[in-house]
Amino acid sequence: MKTDARSAAPRRLMDIVHAALFEEIPFNVAVIDRDYNIAAANSSFTDRFGDWQGKKCYEVYKKLHQPCDECPSVQVFETGKTIVADAVGIDQHGKPTHYVGHVAPLRLTEDGPVDYVLEMTRTVTGTRSWQQEYQILFDRVPCYITVIDKDYRIVRANEAFRHSFGDVLNRYCYEVYKRRKSKCPNCPAARTFRDSKVHNSNQVGTDRRGHDVHYQVTTSPLARTGDQVGHVIEISTDVTAVRKLERDVVEVERLAAVGQTVAGLAHSIKNILMGLEGGKYIVSLGLKKGDEEMVNEGWEMVERNFAKTTTLVKDFLSFSKGRLPQLQMVNPATLVNEIVDLYKDITARSGITLRSEIAEHVRRAPLDPDGIHTCLTNLVSNAIDACQMGEQKGSEVVIRVHEKGEKLVFEVADNGCGIDYEIKQKVFTTFFTTKGGEGTGLGLLTTRKIVQEHGGKIVLESEKGQGAHFRMEFPRKRLMTLWREGHGKQSSQTKQVRS
Amino acid sequence: MNETGKKILIVDDEQDVVRWLSILFRENGYHTEWAYDGREGFEKAEASPPDLITLDVSMPRESGIKMYGNLLKSEVTADIPVIMVTVASPKLEEFLGRLKTKKAPAGFFEKPIDKDELLKKVRELIG
């Protein structure tokens, strides 16, 4: 048989317990009658609101002279049901005090009318301050913050968001952000709902005028650890202006590159014109003097500068045209041997040793043989120049080919004059040359372009006086992808892409 | 053409330019000497000071900018008139910018040069 603890205890004991509870409970407790008179209150209430004896509740709570507009006690007297309410009052020192509490009916007889209400309130002034601060932070932070539910409806939005998008509560986030009728395919909030993790993404939305807006979005789960995510907080920053600036910077850089190219071209042409002018002068002087040797010298100068024009135009076109590599399955060793054959006489005459190191098991690869030939020619030609400028005995140029992991690697190394740090920063720059009028300044740039067209990269290692080492690395996976994409199958056709 | 007995040092990395200027000056009564970069040019100028120097700006090893600075620093070469013969380039602008507090070169000629104007300037400077 069940025993009711209260009924089992002596009445005297229960009275003591009730009295103690009334006094010790950490709430402001007051008993109020139908005429708003405070019939009883505990010391916590007295400490907070001051003397209450013979006073109306609105006088004590709010220092008013008439009942509050929305009095919770009246509501409880009318309905007979407990309610939870919050309000702002004035404490006994005249300071605003926020409180929340239960207002419960008290009946003197079990089935009788509500004779009193019991108000148990707790002061939450500190908590409210924090809430207000968070609310200000939520509203004023210079980005959009929304809370969305599992149906992707916006249940909360901060001021910035409301200002830009209007009244959006209960509307779908995809509808508001992107004017879509269904969920976005790459929705970061969906990922957060799925895995409870923070996700970042870049999104393009549409504003009220139909313009594109670029957002950087962070989605974060709004749930305590271990709970299922019921809501996601979505923080978006409008980065449209940043994107525009980025585009502007690219445009400025592009224009600067065009300017640099034109200036470089003009520089080369002026040098050539100077040579032609000189040749013309010497020929003319030779003819005037009847000096055949002088005429020949001048004519050679004209021819030399005419050849420079041809080289410049050829290099420039080779560099400037967008060209897909014409891939063929070739033996990399064959390409290296061709270059050695091409340069062996020139190097021998200059006292430079030219040799190749071809590793075993170098496999065939889909390469543009003409392109790689151009790259190796440029690198070996530079290496020979470096050896000649180095003025040291035992000059050597080595061409290597080997496999390094999943990469096919060509290397050209020399022990010539080397390249110092300042020049190393410029070697892949348009029209940069250390060879004066002998170079067009396009060789290494063209080489890098061809390597990149193969999906590879070129690396330079050098110190002044320590020789130079150029390495072209071609990831085989990338080469095979290019090959499969069909570039190799149409090797007989020249494919151009618009640049 | 009468011998002037004056010597001009031509400093340029382009052999054709050196050869042309060399013949041009020789035909007009000047002795010539040449160098292919700034370092070699300064060494020659200091070892055997010429009456005038024509100087290119963009050269390997050591530029005309560096060489001009060295010429100004040396007591032996500081007063030698220098004519810059160069392609107008950002390097030249940089060079001009640096000259604000220094002695400016005696003349500037942009490639391709007008040979008569160059000769006129040379005569004006050293006779």
Coordinates of N, CA and C in Angstrom, one line a residue, chain A residues 266-267 270-271 273-275 277-278 281-282 285 289 294 297 301 304-305 308 389 434-437 464, chain B residues 13-14 16-17 19-21 23-24 26-28 39 58 60 85 87-89 91 110-113 115:
Chain A
A266 N 59.2 46.4 -77.6 CA 59.8 47.7 -78.1 C 61.3 47.8 -77.8
H267 N 61.7 47.3 -76.6 CA 63.1 47.3 -76.2 C 63.9 46.4 -77.2
K270 N 64.0 48.1 -80.7 CA 64.9 49.2 -80.7 C 66.4 48.8 -80.8
N271 N 66.7 47.7 -80.1 CA 68.1 47.2 -80.2 C 68.4 46.7 -81.6
L273 N 66.9 47.7 -84.3 CA 67.0 48.8 -85.2 C 68.4 49.5 -85.1
M274 N 68.9 49.5 -83.9 CA 70.2 50.1 -83.7 C 71.3 49.4 -84.4
G275 N 71.1 48.0 -84.4 CA 72.1 47.2 -85.1 C 72.0 47.4 -86.6
E277 N 70.8 50.1 -88.1 CA 71.3 51.4 -88.4 C 72.8 51.4 -88.5
G278 N 73.4 50.7 -87.6 CA 74.9 50.6 -87.5 C 75.4 49.9 -88.8
Y281 N 75.2 52.1 -91.8 CA 76.2 53.1 -91.8 C 77.6 52.6 -92.2
I282 N 77.9 51.4 -91.7 CA 79.2 50.8 -92.1 C 79.2 50.4 -93.6
L285 N 79.6 53.6 -95.5 CA 81.0 54.1 -95.4 C 82.0 53.3 -96.2
K289 N 84.3 54.6 -99.3 CA 85.7 54.5 -99.2 C 86.3 53.4 -100.2
M294 N 85.0 46.5 -95.2 CA 84.1 47.3 -94.4 C 82.7 47.1 -94.8
E297 N 81.6 43.8 -93.5 CA 81.4 43.8 -92.1 C 80.0 44.4 -91.8
M301 N 76.5 42.7 -90.3 CA 75.7 43.3 -89.2 C 74.2 43.4 -89.5
R304 N 72.8 39.9 -89.5 CA 72.7 39.4 -88.1 C 71.4 40.0 -87.4
N305 N 71.2 41.3 -87.6 CA 70.1 41.9 -87.0 C 68.7 41.5 -87.7
K308 N 68.0 38.3 -86.1 CA 67.4 38.6 -84.7 C 65.9 38.9 -84.8
M389 N 80.2 32.2 -69.8 CA 80.3 33.3 -68.9 C 81.1 33.0 -67.7
T434 N 69.8 38.0 -69.7 CA 71.1 38.5 -69.3 C 72.1 38.4 -70.4
K435 N 71.6 38.2 -71.6 CA 72.5 38.0 -72.8 C 72.5 39.3 -73.6
G436 N 72.1 40.4 -73.1 CA 72.1 41.6 -74.0 C 71.3 41.4 -75.2
G437 N 71.9 41.8 -76.4 CA 71.2 41.7 -77.6 C 71.1 40.3 -78.2
K464 N 74.8 31.8 -57.3 CA 75.8 32.5 -58.1 C 77.2 31.8 -58.0
Chain B
D13 N 76.6 46.1 -74.0 CA 76.7 44.7 -74.1 C 76.5 44.2 -75.5
E14 N 76.0 45.0 -76.4 CA 75.7 44.6 -77.8 C 76.9 44.9 -78.7
D16 N 77.3 44.7 -81.8 CA 77.0 45.5 -83.0 C 77.0 47.0 -82.7
V17 N 76.5 47.4 -81.6 CA 76.5 48.8 -81.1 C 77.9 49.3 -80.9
R19 N 80.6 48.1 -82.2 CA 81.3 48.2 -83.4 C 80.9 49.4 -84.2
W20 N 79.6 49.7 -84.3 CA 79.2 50.8 -85.0 C 79.7 52.1 -84.4
L21 N 79.5 52.3 -83.1 CA 79.9 53.6 -82.5 C 81.4 53.7 -82.6
I23 N 83.4 52.7 -85.1 CA 83.7 53.1 -86.4 C 83.3 54.6 -86.6
L24 N 82.1 54.9 -86.1 CA 81.6 56.3 -86.2 C 82.5 57.3 -85.5
R26 N 85.7 56.8 -84.7 CA 87.1 56.7 -85.3 C 87.1 57.5 -86.6
E27 N 86.0 57.4 -87.4 CA 85.9 58.2 -88.6 C 85.8 59.7 -88.4
N28 N 85.5 60.0 -87.2 CA 85.4 61.5 -86.8 C 86.5 61.9 -86.0
R39 N 81.2 46.5 -65.1 CA 82.4 46.3 -64.3 C 83.6 46.5 -65.1
S58 N 71.1 48.8 -69.5 CA 70.8 47.4 -69.2 C 72.0 46.5 -69.7
P60 N 74.5 42.8 -68.7 CA 74.7 41.7 -67.7 C 75.9 42.1 -66.8
V85 N 73.5 56.0 -73.7 CA 73.0 55.6 -74.9 C 72.2 54.3 -74.7
V87 N 68.1 52.1 -74.5 CA 66.7 52.0 -74.9 C 65.9 52.6 -73.7
A88 N 65.0 53.5 -73.9 CA 64.2 54.0 -72.8 C 63.5 52.8 -72.2
S89 N 63.6 52.7 -70.9 CA 63.0 51.6 -70.2 C 62.7 52.0 -68.8
K91 N 64.1 50.8 -66.3 CA 65.4 51.0 -65.7 C 65.9 52.4 -65.8
E110 N 68.5 58.1 -77.0 CA 67.7 56.9 -77.0 C 67.9 56.1 -78.2
K111 N 68.1 54.8 -78.0 CA 68.3 53.9 -79.2 C 67.0 53.8 -80.0
P112 N 67.0 53.7 -81.3 CA 68.1 53.9 -82.2 C 68.5 55.4 -82.2
I113 N 69.8 55.6 -82.2 CA 70.2 57.0 -82.0 C 70.3 57.7 -83.4
K115 N 72.9 59.6 -85.3 CA 74.3 59.7 -85.2 C 74.8 61.1 -85.3

